[in-house]
Tab-separated table of C-alpha atoms in Angstrom:
chain	number	residue	atom	x	y	z
A	1031	UNK	CA	-1.689	-1.059	5.956
A	1032	UNK	CA	-2.819	-3.135	9.025
A	1033	UNK	CA	-6.025	-5.140	8.855
A	1034	UNK	CA	-8.938	-3.617	9.512
A	1035	UNK	CA	-10.194	-4.492	13.040
A	1036	UNK	CA	-7.296	-6.336	14.053
A	1037	UNK	CA	-6.715	-7.194	17.772
A	1038	UNK	CA	-4.584	-5.007	19.735
A	1039	UNK	CA	-0.694	-6.264	19.223
A	1040	UNK	CA	2.255	-5.349	21.500
A	1041	UNK	CA	3.112	-3.300	18.789
A	1042	UNK	CA	0.014	-1.591	18.380
A	1043	UNK	CA	-0.070	-1.118	22.175
A	1044	UNK	CA	3.410	0.883	21.901
A	1045	UNK	CA	1.805	3.263	19.619
A	1046	UNK	CA	-1.219	3.949	21.699
A	1047	UNK	CA	1.057	4.333	24.902
A	1048	UNK	CA	2.981	7.151	23.019
A	1049	UNK	CA	-0.429	8.881	21.800
A	1050	UNK	CA	-1.332	9.038	25.252
A	1051	UNK	CA	1.152	12.192	25.369
A	1052	UNK	CA	-1.427	13.962	22.325
A	1053	UNK	CA	-3.917	15.670	22.919
A	1054	UNK	CA	-6.304	13.629	20.602
A	1055	UNK	CA	-9.839	14.395	19.977
A	1056	UNK	CA	-12.335	12.000	21.367
A	1057	UNK	CA	-13.889	10.701	18.043
A	1058	UNK	CA	-10.057	9.958	16.971
A	1059	UNK	CA	-9.581	8.178	20.075
A	1060	UNK	CA	-12.755	6.229	20.100
A	1061	UNK	CA	-11.777	5.115	16.648
A	1062	UNK	CA	-8.732	3.810	17.379
A	1063	UNK	CA	-9.987	1.959	20.725
A	1064	UNK	CA	-12.856	0.207	18.195
A	1065	UNK	CA	-10.370	-0.546	15.400
A	1066	UNK	CA	-6.607	-0.703	16.581
A	1067	UNK	CA	-5.603	-2.541	13.631
A	1068	UNK	CA	-6.646	0.582	11.719
A	1069	UNK	CA	-4.765	3.001	13.470
A	1070	UNK	CA	-2.302	3.547	10.575
A	1071	UNK	CA	-5.310	5.148	8.613
A	1072	UNK	CA	-6.878	6.567	11.140
A	1073	UNK	CA	-3.882	8.641	12.154
A	1074	UNK	CA	-2.840	9.591	8.578
A	1075	UNK	CA	-6.460	11.198	7.914
A	1076	UNK	CA	-6.042	13.143	11.016
A	1077	UNK	CA	-2.645	14.096	10.450
A	1078	UNK	CA	-4.138	15.424	6.917
A	1079	UNK	CA	-6.693	17.155	8.622
A	1080	UNK	CA	-4.903	18.959	11.264
A	1081	UNK	CA	-2.411	20.087	8.076
A	1082	UNK	CA	-5.355	21.705	6.214
A	1083	UNK	CA	-6.811	23.323	9.325
A	1084	UNK	CA	-3.083	25.059	9.572
A	1085	UNK	CA	-1.860	23.018	12.706
A	1086	UNK	CA	1.038	21.808	10.684
A	1087	UNK	CA	3.172	21.325	13.657
A	1088	UNK	CA	0.703	19.239	15.633
A	1089	UNK	CA	0.487	17.283	12.055
A	1090	UNK	CA	4.109	16.333	12.053
A	1091	UNK	CA	3.908	15.335	15.494
A	1092	UNK	CA	1.049	12.654	14.933
A	1093	UNK	CA	2.976	11.304	11.862
A	1094	UNK	CA	6.052	11.399	13.628
A	1095	UNK	CA	4.584	9.049	16.456
A	1096	UNK	CA	3.180	6.999	13.763
A	1097	UNK	CA	6.386	6.668	12.562
A	1098	UNK	CA	8.339	6.080	15.479
A	1099	UNK	CA	5.932	3.661	16.910
A	1100	UNK	CA	4.243	1.842	13.853
A	1101	UNK	CA	2.367	-1.184	14.174
A	1102	UNK	CA	4.308	-2.562	10.916
A	1103	UNK	CA	6.873	-1.793	8.975
A	1104	UNK	CA	4.576	-0.444	6.177
A	1105	UNK	CA	2.835	1.815	8.383
A	1106	UNK	CA	5.604	3.610	9.545
A	1107	UNK	CA	6.917	4.076	5.713
A	1108	UNK	CA	3.418	5.595	4.923
A	1109	UNK	CA	3.910	8.030	7.798
A	1110	UNK	CA	7.425	8.769	6.708
A	1111	UNK	CA	6.009	9.351	3.225
A	1112	UNK	CA	3.461	11.811	4.655
A	1113	UNK	CA	6.336	13.673	7.033
A	1114	UNK	CA	8.115	14.230	4.013
A	1115	UNK	CA	5.216	15.993	2.361
A	1116	UNK	CA	4.969	18.036	5.353
A	1117	UNK	CA	8.201	18.960	6.062
A	1118	UNK	CA	8.911	20.151	2.639
A	1119	UNK	CA	5.941	22.892	2.456
A	1120	UNK	CA	7.873	24.235	5.349
A	1121	UNK	CA	9.598	27.570	5.329
A	1122	UNK	CA	12.333	26.377	7.413
A	1123	UNK	CA	15.261	25.100	5.616
A	1124	UNK	CA	16.083	22.483	8.564
A	1125	UNK	CA	12.726	20.922	8.098
A	1126	UNK	CA	13.671	20.621	4.090
A	1127	UNK	CA	16.747	19.517	4.824
A	1128	UNK	CA	15.065	16.725	7.022
A	1129	UNK	CA	12.778	15.917	4.350
A	1130	UNK	CA	15.164	15.242	2.033
A	1131	UNK	CA	17.180	12.636	4.775
A	1132	UNK	CA	14.130	10.936	5.045
A	1133	UNK	CA	13.787	10.602	1.304
A	1134	UNK	CA	17.147	9.450	0.774
A	1135	UNK	CA	16.538	6.335	3.027
A	1136	UNK	CA	13.321	5.633	1.585
A	1137	UNK	CA	14.912	5.284	-1.661
A	1138	UNK	CA	17.807	3.410	-0.599
A	1139	UNK	CA	17.649	-0.252	-2.261
A	1140	UNK	CA	15.532	-2.773	-0.984
A	1141	UNK	CA	13.930	-0.170	1.602
A	1142	UNK	CA	10.731	0.533	0.353
A	1143	UNK	CA	7.348	-1.607	0.410
A	1144	UNK	CA	4.894	-1.539	-2.660
A	1145	UNK	CA	2.221	1.204	-1.365
A	1146	UNK	CA	4.477	3.423	0.177
A	1147	UNK	CA	6.773	3.598	-3.152
A	1148	UNK	CA	3.556	4.457	-4.857
A	1149	UNK	CA	2.538	7.533	-2.741
A	1150	UNK	CA	6.346	8.721	-2.309
A	1151	UNK	CA	6.445	8.338	-6.204
A	1152	UNK	CA	3.522	10.479	-6.958
A	1153	UNK	CA	5.258	13.047	-4.652
A	1154	UNK	CA	8.854	12.829	-6.346
A	1155	UNK	CA	6.765	13.176	-9.539
A	1156	UNK	CA	5.029	16.808	-8.626
A	1157	UNK	CA	8.710	17.842	-8.175
A	1158	UNK	CA	9.801	16.697	-11.487
A	1159	UNK	CA	12.255	14.081	-10.173
A	1160	UNK	CA	11.650	11.576	-12.599
A	1161	UNK	CA	14.305	9.187	-12.065
A	1162	UNK	CA	13.660	8.704	-8.599
A	1163	UNK	CA	9.811	8.765	-9.183
A	1164	UNK	CA	10.667	5.809	-11.799
A	1165	UNK	CA	12.821	3.993	-9.123
A	1166	UNK	CA	9.784	4.006	-6.706
A	1167	UNK	CA	6.951	3.260	-9.620
A	1168	UNK	CA	9.190	0.372	-10.643
A	1169	UNK	CA	8.888	-1.152	-6.884
A	1170	UNK	CA	4.843	-0.572	-6.812
A	1171	UNK	CA	4.696	-2.020	-10.086
A	1172	UNK	CA	6.760	-5.230	-9.755
A	1173	UNK	CA	3.525	-7.800	-9.051
A	1174	UNK	CA	2.461	-6.340	-12.404
A	1175	UNK	CA	6.105	-6.263	-14.233
A	1176	UNK	CA	6.165	-10.223	-13.469
A	1177	UNK	CA	2.545	-10.843	-15.445
A	1178	UNK	CA	3.361	-11.374	-19.047
A	1179	UNK	CA	1.956	-8.187	-21.113
A	1180	UNK	CA	-0.563	-10.268	-22.959
A	1181	UNK	CA	-2.166	-11.350	-19.893
A	1182	UNK	CA	-1.840	-7.911	-18.033
A	1183	UNK	CA	-3.923	-6.591	-21.234
A	1184	UNK	CA	-7.017	-8.801	-20.050
A	1185	UNK	CA	-6.888	-7.076	-16.808
A	1186	UNK	CA	-9.881	-4.467	-16.777
A	1187	UNK	CA	-9.373	-3.192	-13.445
A	1188	UNK	CA	-7.558	0.187	-14.022
A	1189	UNK	CA	-7.137	1.123	-10.451
A	1190	UNK	CA	-5.261	-2.146	-9.937
A	1191	UNK	CA	-3.120	-0.847	-13.151
A	1192	UNK	CA	-2.462	2.332	-11.942
A	1193	UNK	CA	1.135	1.906	-10.721
A	1194	UNK	CA	2.362	1.002	-14.666
A	1195	UNK	CA	0.552	4.001	-15.672
A	1196	UNK	CA	2.666	6.239	-13.458
A	1197	UNK	CA	5.884	3.842	-14.677
A	1198	UNK	CA	4.941	5.004	-18.218
A	1199	UNK	CA	4.944	8.647	-17.914
A	1200	UNK	CA	8.323	8.340	-15.654
A	1201	UNK	CA	9.704	6.190	-18.274
A	1202	UNK	CA	8.777	8.836	-20.958
A	1203	UNK	CA	10.179	11.609	-18.793
A	1204	UNK	CA	13.474	9.960	-18.223
A	1205	UNK	CA	13.900	9.544	-22.213
A	1206	UNK	CA	12.855	5.478	-22.470
A	1207	UNK	CA	11.825	3.694	-24.633
A	1208	UNK	CA	8.749	2.225	-24.632
A	1209	UNK	CA	8.631	-1.527	-23.319
A	1210	UNK	CA	5.750	-4.052	-23.797
A	1211	UNK	CA	4.156	-3.328	-20.116
A	1212	UNK	CA	4.386	0.448	-21.469
A	1213	UNK	CA	1.940	-0.422	-24.389
A	1214	UNK	CA	-0.856	-1.816	-21.731
A	1215	UNK	CA	-0.101	0.976	-19.493
A	1216	UNK	CA	-0.909	3.362	-22.766
A	1217	UNK	CA	-4.059	1.655	-23.787
A	1218	UNK	CA	-5.125	2.005	-19.698
A	1219	UNK	CA	-4.149	5.881	-19.928
A	1220	UNK	CA	-6.383	6.257	-23.233
A	1221	UNK	CA	-9.205	4.028	-21.948
A	1222	UNK	CA	-9.368	6.423	-18.965
A	1223	UNK	CA	-9.633	9.303	-20.973
A	1224	UNK	CA	-12.400	7.928	-23.154
A	1225	UNK	CA	-14.424	7.142	-20.260
A	1226	UNK	CA	-13.925	10.576	-18.523
A	1227	UNK	CA	-14.941	12.418	-21.892
A	1228	UNK	CA	-18.271	10.126	-22.235
A	1229	UNK	CA	-19.256	10.236	-18.728
A	1230	UNK	CA	-21.214	13.198	-18.660
A	1231	UNK	CA	-23.414	12.397	-21.689
A	1232	UNK	CA	-27.236	12.504	-21.463
A	1233	UNK	CA	-29.199	9.473	-20.324
A	1234	UNK	CA	-30.015	7.839	-23.471
A	1235	UNK	CA	-32.557	4.630	-23.482
A	1236	UNK	CA	-29.909	2.557	-24.769
A	1237	UNK	CA	-27.127	4.144	-22.324
A	1238	UNK	CA	-25.540	1.650	-19.810
A	1239	UNK	CA	-27.057	2.331	-16.356
A	1240	UNK	CA	-24.641	4.018	-13.749
A	1241	UNK	CA	-24.216	2.532	-10.403
A	1242	UNK	CA	-24.968	5.536	-7.965
A	1243	UNK	CA	-23.170	5.085	-4.242
A	1244	UNK	CA	-25.238	7.907	-2.317
A	1245	UNK	CA	-23.442	9.107	1.009
A	1246	UNK	CA	-24.025	11.897	3.379
A	1247	UNK	CA	-21.719	14.727	2.737
A	1248	UNK	CA	-19.393	16.326	5.199
A	1249	UNK	CA	-21.815	18.988	6.111
A	1250	UNK	CA	-24.331	16.836	6.534
A	1251	UNK	CA	-22.665	13.774	8.689
A	1252	UNK	CA	-22.981	15.012	12.145
A	1253	UNK	CA	-26.623	15.506	11.604
A	1254	UNK	CA	-27.211	12.252	10.286
A	1255	UNK	CA	-25.267	10.579	12.834
A	1256	UNK	CA	-27.413	12.654	15.788
A	1257	UNK	CA	-30.226	11.601	13.942
A	1258	UNK	CA	-29.446	7.753	14.111
A	1259	UNK	CA	-29.426	7.731	10.285
A	1260	UNK	CA	-26.142	6.346	10.160
A	1261	UNK	CA	-25.546	2.808	11.988
A	1262	UNK	CA	-22.446	1.535	10.594
A	1263	UNK	CA	-19.670	0.851	12.519
A	1264	UNK	CA	-17.472	2.977	10.225
A	1265	UNK	CA	-19.571	6.049	10.771
A	1266	UNK	CA	-19.019	5.725	14.271
A	1267	UNK	CA	-15.161	6.553	14.019
A	1268	UNK	CA	-16.120	9.847	11.974
A	1269	UNK	CA	-16.208	11.174	8.366
A	1270	UNK	CA	-12.776	9.875	7.118
A	1271	UNK	CA	-13.502	5.832	8.346
A	1272	UNK	CA	-17.061	6.268	6.799
A	1273	UNK	CA	-15.790	7.462	3.360
A	1274	UNK	CA	-12.622	4.854	3.527
A	1275	UNK	CA	-14.951	1.961	4.094
A	1276	UNK	CA	-17.435	3.421	1.367
A	1277	UNK	CA	-14.291	3.503	-1.172
A	1278	UNK	CA	-13.705	-0.187	-0.078
A	1279	UNK	CA	-16.988	-1.181	-1.120
A	1280	UNK	CA	-17.025	0.591	-4.310
A	1281	UNK	CA	-13.590	-1.298	-5.302
A	1282	UNK	CA	-15.069	-4.296	-4.537
A	1283	UNK	CA	-17.862	-4.063	-6.662
A	1284	UNK	CA	-15.620	-2.710	-9.181
A	1285	UNK	CA	-13.888	-5.960	-9.334
A	1286	UNK	CA	-17.079	-8.268	-9.047
A	1287	UNK	CA	-18.454	-6.055	-12.082
A	1288	UNK	CA	-15.444	-4.551	-13.995
A	1289	UNK	CA	-16.291	-1.528	-16.625
A	1290	UNK	CA	-19.599	-0.631	-14.900
A	1291	UNK	CA	-20.092	2.992	-14.875
A	1292	UNK	CA	-19.899	4.298	-11.361
A	1293	UNK	CA	-20.347	7.634	-9.611
A	1294	UNK	CA	-20.920	9.178	-5.888
A	1295	UNK	CA	-23.666	11.513	-4.808
A	1296	UNK	CA	-22.841	13.569	-1.431
A	1297	UNK	CA	-26.417	14.285	-0.025
A	1298	UNK	CA	-28.174	15.944	2.789
A	1299	UNK	CA	-30.507	14.806	5.559
A	1300	UNK	CA	-33.708	16.354	4.429
A	1301	UNK	CA	-34.048	15.041	1.383
A	1302	UNK	CA	-34.145	11.413	2.478
A	1303	UNK	CA	-36.176	11.953	5.195
A	1304	UNK	CA	-38.670	13.677	2.810
A	1305	UNK	CA	-38.166	10.794	0.250
A	1306	UNK	CA	-38.867	7.954	3.505
A	1307	UNK	CA	-41.857	9.764	4.227
A	1308	UNK	CA	-43.457	10.224	0.836
A	1309	UNK	CA	-42.760	6.419	0.575
A	1310	UNK	CA	-43.424	5.262	4.112
A	1311	UNK	CA	-39.745	3.781	4.430
A	1312	UNK	CA	-37.263	3.945	6.898
A	1313	UNK	CA	-34.839	6.708	6.313
A	1314	UNK	CA	-32.140	4.837	8.570
A	1315	UNK	CA	-32.424	1.824	6.036
A	1316	UNK	CA	-29.440	1.921	3.568
A	1317	UNK	CA	-32.007	0.357	1.112
A	1318	UNK	CA	-33.605	3.744	1.541
A	1319	UNK	CA	-30.884	5.639	0.471
A	1320	UNK	CA	-30.027	3.694	-2.200
A	1321	UNK	CA	-33.997	3.780	-3.831
A	1322	UNK	CA	-33.556	7.507	-3.335
A	1323	UNK	CA	-30.194	7.733	-5.532
A	1324	UNK	CA	-32.183	5.451	-8.331
A	1325	UNK	CA	-35.305	7.436	-8.461
A	1326	UNK	CA	-33.653	10.920	-7.839
A	1327	UNK	CA	-30.357	11.091	-9.292
A	1328	UNK	CA	-28.853	11.005	-12.701
A	1329	UNK	CA	-24.986	11.853	-13.684
A	1330	UNK	CA	-26.530	15.433	-14.976
A	1331	UNK	CA	-27.128	16.461	-11.007
A	1332	UNK	CA	-24.625	18.921	-9.882
A	1333	UNK	CA	-23.379	16.829	-6.921
A	1334	UNK	CA	-22.672	13.881	-8.889
A	1335	UNK	CA	-18.935	12.612	-9.286
A	1336	UNK	CA	-17.856	10.089	-11.700
A	1337	UNK	CA	-15.944	7.051	-9.770
A	1338	UNK	CA	-12.835	6.821	-9.546
A	1339	UNK	CA	-11.767	10.421	-10.313
A	1340	UNK	CA	-8.096	11.039	-12.076
A	1341	UNK	CA	-5.616	10.582	-9.376
A	1342	UNK	CA	-4.709	14.459	-9.496
A	1343	UNK	CA	-8.485	15.601	-9.278
A	1344	UNK	CA	-10.264	16.461	-5.860
A	1345	UNK	CA	-11.295	13.566	-3.899
A	1346	UNK	CA	-14.878	12.701	-4.429
A	1347	UNK	CA	-15.624	12.513	-0.406
A	1348	UNK	CA	-15.228	16.214	-0.201
A	1349	UNK	CA	-12.207	16.400	1.763
A	1350	UNK	CA	-10.613	18.810	-0.466
A	1351	UNK	CA	-7.723	16.599	-0.909
A	1352	UNK	CA	-6.509	14.923	-4.182
A	1353	UNK	CA	-7.910	11.489	-4.825
A	1354	UNK	CA	-4.415	9.883	-5.000
A	1355	UNK	CA	-4.037	11.642	-1.459
A	1356	UNK	CA	-7.153	10.791	0.472
A	1357	UNK	CA	-9.549	7.660	-0.656
A	1358	UNK	CA	-7.573	6.875	-3.909
A	1359	UNK	CA	-4.134	6.329	-1.639
A	1360	UNK	CA	-2.525	3.234	-0.885
A	1361	UNK	CA	-2.330	3.997	2.583
A	1362	UNK	CA	-6.095	4.481	3.002
A	1363	UNK	CA	-6.528	1.023	1.299
């Protein structure tokens, strides 16, 4: 997607002009004004929320506007892929026919960028169109495939290696024999399964420390913002931007310290304010929230969610969407 916080360009200005015809809520307009470079991510999240709320026509209109006035080629492709998803869920045969036409155009040789290819591949995988999904995964994984397998096997960032794991499944479903990169992907998949099985265990003295990210829940978000407990720039643009920024921070920490156990807890306002009163701390200080998480939260807490979740699991942010379609989507990075 486009760079966060980038200055308004002629292409972005064209998008903003087209959006003037849509009845966008104030927090979306404010977010677009504050961060025009993140317009694609803001609008994609907004369209997803509209769709979940049953406003499918409005969601498609937002996606069409983003596609037709995309600030970058990649933004337009992400919007096209999400439009395909929305149209394919329609009961109207004409919508489904349009979805197929857009899909065919995206699958044309040389058409897809890496990020959109990953997202489209996941959609086609859900439809069990394995050959088309493999075409997409080969595109999304091409940089990884250019790395010798023995070097790739030393990479510890499983999120980075996700494209070759998807490619492995598509190749298996297509009846292809495993190649050397598939062997690396299989080892990654086995490592992920083992990690998920071990995570819920008790906190033994010798167990590795868990890095807990504490964030306000969606139910508490507006209350926290009204009480000036959320001062991050991303929070000014709404809950989705707040969680996207947190996902980015988690990924950066994971790159700096790969292999560490991480998790997310979504909390309320009162428990942070009570903790701050007890220790005479500022509840608006991020260090206070971090201290609360360190003192009060363990992986046995029912609110605790291991990070990152599996791509088909519910996203940690509480949106109700799958991780791969929400904070884990390349479109949101």
